[in-house]
Tab-separated table of C-alpha atoms and ligand atoms in Angstrom:
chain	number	residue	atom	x	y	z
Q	3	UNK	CA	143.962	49.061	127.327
Q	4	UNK	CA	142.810	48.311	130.984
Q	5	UNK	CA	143.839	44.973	132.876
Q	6	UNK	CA	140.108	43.154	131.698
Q	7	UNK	CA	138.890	42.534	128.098
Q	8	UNK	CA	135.000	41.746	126.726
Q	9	UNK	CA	134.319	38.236	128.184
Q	10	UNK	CA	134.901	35.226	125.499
Q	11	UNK	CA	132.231	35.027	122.945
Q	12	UNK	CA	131.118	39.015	123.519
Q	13	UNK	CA	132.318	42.151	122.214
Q	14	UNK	CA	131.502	45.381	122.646
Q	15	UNK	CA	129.518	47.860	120.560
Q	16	UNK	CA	131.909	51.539	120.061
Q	17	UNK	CA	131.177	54.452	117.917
Q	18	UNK	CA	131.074	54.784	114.744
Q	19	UNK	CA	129.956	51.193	114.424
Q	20	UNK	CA	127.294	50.753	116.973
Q	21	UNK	CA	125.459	53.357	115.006
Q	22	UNK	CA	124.480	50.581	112.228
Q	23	UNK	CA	123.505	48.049	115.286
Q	24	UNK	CA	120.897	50.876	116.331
Q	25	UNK	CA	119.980	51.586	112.445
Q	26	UNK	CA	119.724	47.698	112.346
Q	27	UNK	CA	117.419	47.512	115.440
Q	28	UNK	CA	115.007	50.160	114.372
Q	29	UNK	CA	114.592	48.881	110.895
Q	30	UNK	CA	113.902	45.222	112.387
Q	31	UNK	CA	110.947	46.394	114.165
Q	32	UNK	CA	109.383	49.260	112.388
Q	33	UNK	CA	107.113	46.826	110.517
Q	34	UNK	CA	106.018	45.519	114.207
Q	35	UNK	CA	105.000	49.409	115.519
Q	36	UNK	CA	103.523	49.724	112.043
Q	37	UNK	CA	100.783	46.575	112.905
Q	38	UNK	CA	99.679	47.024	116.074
Q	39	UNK	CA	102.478	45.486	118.360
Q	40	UNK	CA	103.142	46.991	121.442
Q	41	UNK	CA	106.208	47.225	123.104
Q	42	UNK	CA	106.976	44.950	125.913
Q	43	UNK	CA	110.318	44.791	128.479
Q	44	UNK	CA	111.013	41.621	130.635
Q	45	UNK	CA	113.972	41.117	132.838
Q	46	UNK	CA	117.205	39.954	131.788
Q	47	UNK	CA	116.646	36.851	133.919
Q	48	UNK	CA	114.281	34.452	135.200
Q	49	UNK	CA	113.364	31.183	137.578
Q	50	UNK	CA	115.382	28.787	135.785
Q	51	UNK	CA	112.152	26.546	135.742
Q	52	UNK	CA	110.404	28.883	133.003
Q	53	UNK	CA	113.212	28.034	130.514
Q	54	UNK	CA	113.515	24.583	131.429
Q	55	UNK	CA	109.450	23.961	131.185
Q	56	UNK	CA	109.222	26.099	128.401
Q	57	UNK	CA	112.063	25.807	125.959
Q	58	UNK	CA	112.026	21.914	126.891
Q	59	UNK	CA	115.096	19.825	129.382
Q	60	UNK	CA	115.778	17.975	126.462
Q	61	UNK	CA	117.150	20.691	123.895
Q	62	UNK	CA	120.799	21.864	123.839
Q	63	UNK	CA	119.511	25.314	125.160
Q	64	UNK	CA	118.456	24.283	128.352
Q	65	UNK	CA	120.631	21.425	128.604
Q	66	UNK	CA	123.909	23.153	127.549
Q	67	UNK	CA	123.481	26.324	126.767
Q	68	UNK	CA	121.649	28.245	129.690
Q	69	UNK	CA	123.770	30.412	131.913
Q	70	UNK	CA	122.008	29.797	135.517
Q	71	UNK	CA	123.133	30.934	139.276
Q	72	UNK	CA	121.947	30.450	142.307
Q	73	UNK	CA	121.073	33.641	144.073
Q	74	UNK	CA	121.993	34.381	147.818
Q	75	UNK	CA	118.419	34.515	148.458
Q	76	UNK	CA	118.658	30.679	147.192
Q	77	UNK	CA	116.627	31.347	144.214
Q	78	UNK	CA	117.561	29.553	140.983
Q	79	UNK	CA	117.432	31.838	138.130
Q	80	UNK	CA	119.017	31.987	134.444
Q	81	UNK	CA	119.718	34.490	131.960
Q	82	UNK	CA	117.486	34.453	129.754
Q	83	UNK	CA	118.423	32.120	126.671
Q	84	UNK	CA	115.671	33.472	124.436
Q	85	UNK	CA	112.910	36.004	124.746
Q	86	UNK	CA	109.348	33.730	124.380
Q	87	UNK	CA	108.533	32.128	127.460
Q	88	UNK	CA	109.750	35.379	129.482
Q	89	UNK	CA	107.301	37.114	126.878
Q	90	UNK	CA	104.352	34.650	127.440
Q	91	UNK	CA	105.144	34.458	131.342
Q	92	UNK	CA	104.616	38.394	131.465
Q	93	UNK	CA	101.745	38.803	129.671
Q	94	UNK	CA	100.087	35.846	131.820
Q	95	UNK	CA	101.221	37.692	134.917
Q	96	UNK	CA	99.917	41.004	133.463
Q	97	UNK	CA	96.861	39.313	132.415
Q	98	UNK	CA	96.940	40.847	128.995
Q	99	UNK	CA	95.017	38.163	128.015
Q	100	UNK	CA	92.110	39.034	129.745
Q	101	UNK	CA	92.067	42.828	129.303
Q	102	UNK	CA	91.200	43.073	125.655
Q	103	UNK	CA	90.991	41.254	122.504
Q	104	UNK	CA	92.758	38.505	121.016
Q	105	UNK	CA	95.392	38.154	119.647
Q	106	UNK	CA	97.566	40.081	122.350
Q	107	UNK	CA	100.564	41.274	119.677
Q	108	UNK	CA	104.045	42.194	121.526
Q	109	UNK	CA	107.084	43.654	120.485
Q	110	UNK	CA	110.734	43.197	121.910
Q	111	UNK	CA	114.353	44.374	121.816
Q	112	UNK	CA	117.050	43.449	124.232
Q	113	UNK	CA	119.969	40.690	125.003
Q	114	UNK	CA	119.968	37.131	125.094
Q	115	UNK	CA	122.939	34.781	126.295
Q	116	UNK	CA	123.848	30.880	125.676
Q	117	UNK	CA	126.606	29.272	126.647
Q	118	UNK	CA	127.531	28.437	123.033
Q	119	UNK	CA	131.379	27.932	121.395
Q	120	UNK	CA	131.559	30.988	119.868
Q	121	UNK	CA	132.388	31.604	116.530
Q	122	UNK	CA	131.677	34.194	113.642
Q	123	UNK	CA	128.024	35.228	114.344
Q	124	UNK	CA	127.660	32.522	117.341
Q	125	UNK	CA	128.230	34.465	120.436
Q	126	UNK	CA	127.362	34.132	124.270
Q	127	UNK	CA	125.686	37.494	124.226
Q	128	UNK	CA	124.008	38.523	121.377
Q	129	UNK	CA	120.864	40.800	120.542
Q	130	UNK	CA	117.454	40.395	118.941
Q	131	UNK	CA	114.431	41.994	117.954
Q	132	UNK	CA	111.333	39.906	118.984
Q	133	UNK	CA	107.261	39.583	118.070
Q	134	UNK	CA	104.639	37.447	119.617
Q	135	UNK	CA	100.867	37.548	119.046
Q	136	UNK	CA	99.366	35.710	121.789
Q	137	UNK	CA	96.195	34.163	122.287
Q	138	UNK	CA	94.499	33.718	118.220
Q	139	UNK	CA	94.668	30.554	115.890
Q	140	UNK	CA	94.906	32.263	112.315
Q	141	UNK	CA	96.937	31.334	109.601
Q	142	UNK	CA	96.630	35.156	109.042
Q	143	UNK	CA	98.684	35.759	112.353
Q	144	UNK	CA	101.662	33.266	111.039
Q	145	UNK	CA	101.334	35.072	107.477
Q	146	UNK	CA	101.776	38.636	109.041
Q	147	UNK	CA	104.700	37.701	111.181
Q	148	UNK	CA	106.214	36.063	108.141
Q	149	UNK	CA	105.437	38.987	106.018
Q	150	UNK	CA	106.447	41.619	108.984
Q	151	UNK	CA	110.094	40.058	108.875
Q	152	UNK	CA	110.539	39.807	105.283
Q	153	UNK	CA	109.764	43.468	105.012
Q	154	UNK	CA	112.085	44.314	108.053
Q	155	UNK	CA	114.902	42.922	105.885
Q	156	UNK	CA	114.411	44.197	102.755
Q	157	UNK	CA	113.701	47.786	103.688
Q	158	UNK	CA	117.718	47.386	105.323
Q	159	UNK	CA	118.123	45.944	101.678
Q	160	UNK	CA	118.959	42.704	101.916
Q	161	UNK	CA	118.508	40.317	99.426
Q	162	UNK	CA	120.176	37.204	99.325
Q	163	UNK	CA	117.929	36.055	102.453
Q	164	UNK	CA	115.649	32.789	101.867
Q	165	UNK	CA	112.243	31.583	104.081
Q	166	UNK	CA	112.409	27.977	104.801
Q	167	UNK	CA	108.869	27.141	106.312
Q	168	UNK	CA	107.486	24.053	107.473
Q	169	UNK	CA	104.975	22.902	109.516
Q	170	UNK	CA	105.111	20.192	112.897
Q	171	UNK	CA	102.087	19.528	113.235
Q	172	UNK	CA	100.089	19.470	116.249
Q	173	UNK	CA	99.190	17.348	119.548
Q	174	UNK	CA	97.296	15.187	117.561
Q	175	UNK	CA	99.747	14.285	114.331
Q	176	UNK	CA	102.460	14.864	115.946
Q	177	UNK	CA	102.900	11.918	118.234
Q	178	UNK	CA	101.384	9.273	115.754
Q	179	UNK	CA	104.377	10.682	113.242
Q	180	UNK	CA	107.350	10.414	116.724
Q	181	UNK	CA	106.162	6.888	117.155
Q	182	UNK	CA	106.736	6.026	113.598
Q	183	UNK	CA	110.003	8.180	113.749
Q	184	UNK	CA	111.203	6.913	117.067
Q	185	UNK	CA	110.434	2.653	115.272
Q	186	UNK	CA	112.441	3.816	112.288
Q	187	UNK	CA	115.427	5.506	113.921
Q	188	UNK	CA	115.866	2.601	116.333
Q	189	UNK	CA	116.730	0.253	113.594
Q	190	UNK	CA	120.032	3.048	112.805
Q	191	UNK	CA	123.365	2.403	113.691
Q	192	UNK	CA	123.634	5.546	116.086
Q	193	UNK	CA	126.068	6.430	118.676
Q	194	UNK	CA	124.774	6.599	122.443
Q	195	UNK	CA	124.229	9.952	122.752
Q	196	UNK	CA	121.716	10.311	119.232
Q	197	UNK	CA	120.084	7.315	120.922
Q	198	UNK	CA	119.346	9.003	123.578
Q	199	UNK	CA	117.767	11.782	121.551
Q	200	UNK	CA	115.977	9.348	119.835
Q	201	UNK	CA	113.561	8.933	123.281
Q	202	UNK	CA	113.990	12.624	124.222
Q	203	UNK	CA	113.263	14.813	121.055
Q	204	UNK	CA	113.578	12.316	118.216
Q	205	UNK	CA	112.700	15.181	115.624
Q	206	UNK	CA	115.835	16.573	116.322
Q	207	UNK	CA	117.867	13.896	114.922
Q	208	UNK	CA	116.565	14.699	111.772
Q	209	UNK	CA	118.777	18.052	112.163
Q	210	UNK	CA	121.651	16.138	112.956
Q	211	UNK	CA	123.948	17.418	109.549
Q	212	UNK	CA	126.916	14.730	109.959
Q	213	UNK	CA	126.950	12.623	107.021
Q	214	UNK	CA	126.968	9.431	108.456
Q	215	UNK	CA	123.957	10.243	109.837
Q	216	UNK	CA	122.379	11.745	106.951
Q	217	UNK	CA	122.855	9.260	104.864
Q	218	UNK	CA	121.091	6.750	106.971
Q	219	UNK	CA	118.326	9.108	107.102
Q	220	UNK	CA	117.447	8.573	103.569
Q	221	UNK	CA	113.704	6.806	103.936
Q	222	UNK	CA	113.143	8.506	107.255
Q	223	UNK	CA	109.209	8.551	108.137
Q	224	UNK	CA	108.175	12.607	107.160
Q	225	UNK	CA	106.255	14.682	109.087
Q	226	UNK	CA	103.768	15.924	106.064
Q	227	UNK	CA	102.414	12.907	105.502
Q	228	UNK	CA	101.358	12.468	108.823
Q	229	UNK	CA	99.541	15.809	109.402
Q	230	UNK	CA	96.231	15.737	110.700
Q	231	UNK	CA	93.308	17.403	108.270
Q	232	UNK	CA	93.207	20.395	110.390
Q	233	UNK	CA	97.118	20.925	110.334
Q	234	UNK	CA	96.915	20.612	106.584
Q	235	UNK	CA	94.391	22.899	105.778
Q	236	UNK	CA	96.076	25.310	108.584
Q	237	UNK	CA	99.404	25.399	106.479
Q	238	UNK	CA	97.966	25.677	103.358
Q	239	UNK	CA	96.298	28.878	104.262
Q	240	UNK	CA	99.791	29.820	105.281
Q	241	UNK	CA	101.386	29.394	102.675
Q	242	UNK	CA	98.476	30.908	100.101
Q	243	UNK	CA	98.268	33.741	101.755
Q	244	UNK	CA	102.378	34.611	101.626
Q	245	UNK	CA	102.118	33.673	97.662
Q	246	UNK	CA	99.121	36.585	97.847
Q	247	UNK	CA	101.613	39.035	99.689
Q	248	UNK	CA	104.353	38.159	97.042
Q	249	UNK	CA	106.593	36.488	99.678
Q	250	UNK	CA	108.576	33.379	98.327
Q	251	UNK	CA	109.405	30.709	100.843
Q	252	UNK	CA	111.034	27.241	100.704
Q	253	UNK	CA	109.027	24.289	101.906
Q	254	UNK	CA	111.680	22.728	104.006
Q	255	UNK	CA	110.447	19.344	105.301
Q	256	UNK	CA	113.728	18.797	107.756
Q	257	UNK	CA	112.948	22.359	109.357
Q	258	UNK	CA	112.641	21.591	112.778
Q	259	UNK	CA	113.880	24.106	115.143
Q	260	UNK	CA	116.107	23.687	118.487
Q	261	UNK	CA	113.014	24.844	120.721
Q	262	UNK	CA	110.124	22.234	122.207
Q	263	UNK	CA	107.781	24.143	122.138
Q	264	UNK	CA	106.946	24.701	118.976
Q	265	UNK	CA	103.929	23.035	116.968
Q	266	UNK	CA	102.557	23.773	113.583
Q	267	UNK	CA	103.863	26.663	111.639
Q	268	UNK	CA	108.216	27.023	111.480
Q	269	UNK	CA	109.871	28.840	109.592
Q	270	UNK	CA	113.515	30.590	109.416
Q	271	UNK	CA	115.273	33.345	107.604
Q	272	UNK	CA	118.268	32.151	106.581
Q	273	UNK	CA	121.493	33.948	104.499
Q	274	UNK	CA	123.463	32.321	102.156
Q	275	UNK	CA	126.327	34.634	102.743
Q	276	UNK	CA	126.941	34.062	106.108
Q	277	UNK	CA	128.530	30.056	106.267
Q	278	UNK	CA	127.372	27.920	108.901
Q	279	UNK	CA	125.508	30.583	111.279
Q	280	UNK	CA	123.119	31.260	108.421
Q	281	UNK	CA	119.953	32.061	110.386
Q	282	UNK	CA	118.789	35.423	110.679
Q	283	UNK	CA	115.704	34.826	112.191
Q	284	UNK	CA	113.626	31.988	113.592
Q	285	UNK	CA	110.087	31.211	114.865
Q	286	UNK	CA	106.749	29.414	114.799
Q	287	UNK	CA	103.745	28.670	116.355
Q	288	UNK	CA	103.596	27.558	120.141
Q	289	UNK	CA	99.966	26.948	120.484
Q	290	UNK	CA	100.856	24.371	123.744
Q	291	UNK	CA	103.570	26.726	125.470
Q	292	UNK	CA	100.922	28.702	127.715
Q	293	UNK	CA	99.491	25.710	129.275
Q	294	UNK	CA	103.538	24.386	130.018
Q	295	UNK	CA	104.172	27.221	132.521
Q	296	UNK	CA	100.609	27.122	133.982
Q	297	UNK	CA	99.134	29.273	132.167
Q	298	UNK	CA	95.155	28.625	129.858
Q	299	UNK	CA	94.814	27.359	126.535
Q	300	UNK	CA	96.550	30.275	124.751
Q	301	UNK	CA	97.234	29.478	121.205
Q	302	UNK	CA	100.266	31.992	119.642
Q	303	UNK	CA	102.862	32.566	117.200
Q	304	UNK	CA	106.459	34.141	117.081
Q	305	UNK	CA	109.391	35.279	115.982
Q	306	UNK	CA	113.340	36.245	116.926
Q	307	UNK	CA	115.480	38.245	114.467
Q	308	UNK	CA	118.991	38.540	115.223
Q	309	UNK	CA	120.241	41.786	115.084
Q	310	UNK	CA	124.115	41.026	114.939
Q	311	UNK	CA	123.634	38.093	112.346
Q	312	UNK	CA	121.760	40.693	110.303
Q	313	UNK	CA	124.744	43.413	110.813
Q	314	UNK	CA	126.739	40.256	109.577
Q	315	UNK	CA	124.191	39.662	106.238
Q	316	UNK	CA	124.301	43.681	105.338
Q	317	UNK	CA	128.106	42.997	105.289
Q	318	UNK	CA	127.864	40.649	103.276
Q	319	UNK	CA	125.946	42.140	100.466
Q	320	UNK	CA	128.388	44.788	100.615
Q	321	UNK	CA	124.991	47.007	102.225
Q	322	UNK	CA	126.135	50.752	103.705
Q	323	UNK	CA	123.200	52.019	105.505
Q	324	UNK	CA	122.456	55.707	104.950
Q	325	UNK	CA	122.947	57.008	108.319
Q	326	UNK	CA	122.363	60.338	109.491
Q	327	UNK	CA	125.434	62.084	110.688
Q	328	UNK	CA	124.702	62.301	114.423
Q	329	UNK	CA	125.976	65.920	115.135
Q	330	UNK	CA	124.625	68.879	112.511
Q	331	UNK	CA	126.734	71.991	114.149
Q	332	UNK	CA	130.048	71.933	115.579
Q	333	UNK	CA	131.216	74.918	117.363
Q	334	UNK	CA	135.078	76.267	117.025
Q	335	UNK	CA	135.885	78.812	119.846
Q	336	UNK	CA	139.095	80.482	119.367
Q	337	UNK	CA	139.655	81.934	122.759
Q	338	UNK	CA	137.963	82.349	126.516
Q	339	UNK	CA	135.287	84.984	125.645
Q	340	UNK	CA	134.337	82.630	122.508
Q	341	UNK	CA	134.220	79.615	124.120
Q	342	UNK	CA	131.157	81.088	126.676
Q	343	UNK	CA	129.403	82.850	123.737
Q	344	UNK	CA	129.571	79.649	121.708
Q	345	UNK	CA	128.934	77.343	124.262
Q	346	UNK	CA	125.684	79.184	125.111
Q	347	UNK	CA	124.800	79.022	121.122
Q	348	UNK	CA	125.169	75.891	121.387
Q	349	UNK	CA	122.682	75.035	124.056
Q	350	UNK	CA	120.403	77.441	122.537
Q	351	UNK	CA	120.923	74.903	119.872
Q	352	UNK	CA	120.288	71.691	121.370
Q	353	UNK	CA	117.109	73.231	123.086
Q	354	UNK	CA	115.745	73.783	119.735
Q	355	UNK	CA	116.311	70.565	118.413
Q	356	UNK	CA	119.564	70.869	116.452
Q	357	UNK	CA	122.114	68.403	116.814
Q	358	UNK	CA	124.848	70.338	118.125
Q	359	UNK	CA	128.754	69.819	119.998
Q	360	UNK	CA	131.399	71.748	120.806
Q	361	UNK	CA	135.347	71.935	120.608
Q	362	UNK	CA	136.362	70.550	124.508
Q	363	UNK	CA	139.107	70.584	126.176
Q	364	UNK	CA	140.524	74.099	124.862
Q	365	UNK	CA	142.931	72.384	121.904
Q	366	UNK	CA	144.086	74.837	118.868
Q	367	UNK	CA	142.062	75.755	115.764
Q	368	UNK	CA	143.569	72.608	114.062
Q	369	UNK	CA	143.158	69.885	116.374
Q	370	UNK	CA	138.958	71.487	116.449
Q	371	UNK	CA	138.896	71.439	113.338
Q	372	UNK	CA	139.635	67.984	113.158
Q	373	UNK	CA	136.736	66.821	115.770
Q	374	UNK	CA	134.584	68.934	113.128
Q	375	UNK	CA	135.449	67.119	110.664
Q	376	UNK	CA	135.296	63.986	112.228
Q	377	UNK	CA	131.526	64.566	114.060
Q	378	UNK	CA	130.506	64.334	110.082
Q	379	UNK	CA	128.272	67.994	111.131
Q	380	UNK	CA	127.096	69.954	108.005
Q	381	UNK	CA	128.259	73.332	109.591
Q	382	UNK	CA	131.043	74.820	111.644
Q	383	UNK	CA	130.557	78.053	113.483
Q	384	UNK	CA	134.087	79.605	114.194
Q	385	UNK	CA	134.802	82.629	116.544
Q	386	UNK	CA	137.459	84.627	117.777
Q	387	UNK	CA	138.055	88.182	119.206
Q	388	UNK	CA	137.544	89.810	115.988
Q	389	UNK	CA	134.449	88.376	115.087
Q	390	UNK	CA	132.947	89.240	118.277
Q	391	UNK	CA	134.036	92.793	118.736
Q	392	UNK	CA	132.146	92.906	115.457
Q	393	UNK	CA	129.003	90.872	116.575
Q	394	UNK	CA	129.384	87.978	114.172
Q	395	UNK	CA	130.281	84.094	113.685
Q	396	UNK	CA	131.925	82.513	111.018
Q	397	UNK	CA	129.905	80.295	109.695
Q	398	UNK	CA	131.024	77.027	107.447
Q	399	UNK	CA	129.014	74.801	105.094
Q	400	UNK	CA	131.180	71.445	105.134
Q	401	UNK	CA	129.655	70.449	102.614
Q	402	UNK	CA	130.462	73.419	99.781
Q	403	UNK	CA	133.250	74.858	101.919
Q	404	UNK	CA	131.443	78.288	101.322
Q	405	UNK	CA	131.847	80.637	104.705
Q	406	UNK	CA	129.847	83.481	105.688
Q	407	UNK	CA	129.932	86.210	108.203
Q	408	UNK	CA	126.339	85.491	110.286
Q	409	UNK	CA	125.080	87.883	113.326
Q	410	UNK	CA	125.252	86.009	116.376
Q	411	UNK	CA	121.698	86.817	116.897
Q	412	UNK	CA	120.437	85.501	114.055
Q	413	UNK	CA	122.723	82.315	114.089
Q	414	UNK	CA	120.302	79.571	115.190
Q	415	UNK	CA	117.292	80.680	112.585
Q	416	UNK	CA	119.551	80.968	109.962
Q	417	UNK	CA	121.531	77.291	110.917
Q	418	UNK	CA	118.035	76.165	111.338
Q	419	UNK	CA	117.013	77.531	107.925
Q	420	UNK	CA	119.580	75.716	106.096
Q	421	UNK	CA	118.687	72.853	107.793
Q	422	UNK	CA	115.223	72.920	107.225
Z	3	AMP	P1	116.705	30.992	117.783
Z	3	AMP	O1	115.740	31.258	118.865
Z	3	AMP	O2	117.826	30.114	118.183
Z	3	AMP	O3	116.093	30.593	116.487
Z	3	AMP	O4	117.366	32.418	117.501
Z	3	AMP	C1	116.766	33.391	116.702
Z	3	AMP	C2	117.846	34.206	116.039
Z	3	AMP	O5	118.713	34.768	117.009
Z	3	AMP	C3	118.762	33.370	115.158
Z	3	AMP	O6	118.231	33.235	113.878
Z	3	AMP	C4	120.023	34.184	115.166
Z	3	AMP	O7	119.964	35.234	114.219
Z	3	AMP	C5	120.040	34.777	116.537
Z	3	AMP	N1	120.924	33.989	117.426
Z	3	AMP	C6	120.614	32.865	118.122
Z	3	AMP	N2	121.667	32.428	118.838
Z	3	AMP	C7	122.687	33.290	118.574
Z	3	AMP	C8	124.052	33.397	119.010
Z	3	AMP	N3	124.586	32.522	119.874
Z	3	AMP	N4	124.796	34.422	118.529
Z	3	AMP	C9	124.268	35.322	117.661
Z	3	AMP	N5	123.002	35.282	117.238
Z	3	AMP	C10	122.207	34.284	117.674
């Protein structure tokens, strides 16, 4: 062990294990490269202003959460708390908007911090997978991301996973239905700082899971009987068209989210075997978000899976992926002549496409033997003197334990061969 360790609320991803992460990755957004989303990289950080504008001042993300730093250029930046805005921001600056139809549909993989007290599946750096379709106002849009995600999970085979969807409204109902919330929650006996949340995001009270606040929430004004027409039918066709694709959801009227910026469709993923960090996955609709960071009326819808909560859910339901072993040929040399002829077979290897490594470091036949074995590869080739006074390797199937005497010349078609 060195002198430093993995900062609180981070850990590091090692081999074997960060092979499922990868796995987990991949099978999160195949769906996404299946249905037209392209792939899009922002940097790990930003002006501190797009978070704060976009996410909202008033949520715990910006207000608690955010990592920022002043840089020595005097810029104020943050890491990036979640991967939206940065997404939106780009494809304004890139004017992907402009350049060919609508919706614009991105894809996204990469890091995200908060400032959070960790805890099983809360941590300060964690990693998701990301969609946004930018720029079209189509229940079909909100239905395919839906459908996209409920497909990522259950081709990693996960099962005990529910949809909780719900819908906010827009900039019509919405404020009619935070008046009546904000009248009603005023009358509460609340403590100072849930009355201030009351005037900043009073929807977010709702959330608030202490019992002495739920149970004076009993009554509470709700949002669906507020929506507008529009925002009605708009949900509706939602949710018909995920009952047409087979997807069940929950309608979950206190579904709310921890991001301003959201209006109309919500929904989350959430895993009942995972305690109180039982999202997944998380998005919505943002059709105001574009015009927040200066951008034109650009109405869109999103999502975030989280790729080590969903590491978390496969352990739960007891789910090994099927991984394939990483290395296909390991290589034994059994003295200085066989380690160059090998070495070169294995190169010739590599070059045509076979997964190939080699015994370093010049150990004995047992301790090579051992890496073999532990590199999970189907075959061993062994040489020594012998064989190649006689122009041959040993090869080994792992997996029968048969062994054969193969020409060195015709090693890689035959390994290739049996491979095929
Ligand atoms: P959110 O934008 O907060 O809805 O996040 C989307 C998804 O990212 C969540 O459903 C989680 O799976 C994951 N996530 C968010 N925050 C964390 C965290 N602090 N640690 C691990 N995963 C997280």
């Amino acid at each position: 062990m060195s002198t430093f360790k993995a900062p609180k609320g981070t850990y590091d991803l090692t081999p074997p294990d960060s092979a499922k992460y990868l796995a987990v990755r991949e099978a999160l957004s195949a769906p996404l490269k299946n249905s037209g989303y392209g792939y899009i990289e922002t940097p790990g950080f930003e002006d501190v202003a797009l978070f704060s504008r976009g996410v909202g001042e008033s949520t715990d993300i910006v207000s608690k959460e955010m990592y920022t730093l002043t840089t020595k250029g005097g810029s104020e930046l943050a890491l990036r708390p979640e991967g939206t805005a940065s997404v939106l921001r780009a494809a304004l600056e890139a004017n992907l908007h402009k350049l060919g139809n609508l919706p614009v549909k991105l894809w996204y993989s990469g890091s995200y911090y908060r400032y959070e007290r960790p805890q099983k599946g809360r941590y300060r750096h964690f990693s998701q997978v990301g969609a946004e379709a930018i720029g079209a106002e189509d229940p079909a849009l909100d239905a395919e991301l839906i459908i996209l995600a409920d497909q990522a999970y259950r081709t990693l085979g996960l099962q005990n996973f529910r949809i909780l969807l719900n819908s906010l409204g827009d900039k019509e109902c919405r404020p009619v239905y935070r008046d009546a919330l904000q009248e009603f929650l005023r009358e509460l006996d609340l403590d100072d700082d849930t009355r201030r949340r009351i005037d900043l995001n009073p929807l977010r009270v709702l959330d608030d899971k202490r019992p002495e606040v739920q149970k004076q929430l009993v009554g509470a004004p709700v949002l669906r009987d507020y929506l507008c027409d529009a925002c009605k039918a708009y949900h509706e066709e939602v949710r018909d068209l995920l009952t047409a694709a087979g997807v069940v959801y929950e309608d979950d009227e206190k579904l709310v989210r921890g991001l301003d910026y959201y209006t109309r469709t919500t929904f989350e993923f959430v895993h009942d075997g995972l305690g109180s960090q039982s999202a997944v996955g998380g998005g919505g609709r943002y059709d105001g978000l574009s015009e927040m960071i200066g951008g034109p009326a650009l109405p869109s819808v999103g999502w975030a899976l989280g790729v080590d909560r969903t590491v978390l859910a496969l352990e739960a339901e007891g789910i090994e992926l099927e991984l394939p072993s990483a290395t296909s040929v390991f290589a034994v040399p059994l003295g200085e002549e066989a380690r160059r002829v090998l070495f070169a077979k294995v190169t010739e290897l590599r070059r045509v496409g076979v997964a190939a490594d080699f015994a370093f470091g010049g150990r004995g036949l047992k301790g090579a033997m051992k890496s073999a074995n532990r590199s999970g590869a189907r075959f061993t080739v062994v040489a020594g003197e012998r064989d190649l006074a006689e122009g041959v390797v040993q090869l080994k199937d792992m997996e029968s334990g048969e062994q054969q005497a193969v020409a060195l010349d015709a090693l890689v078609a035959e390994v290739q061969q049996k491979l095929a």
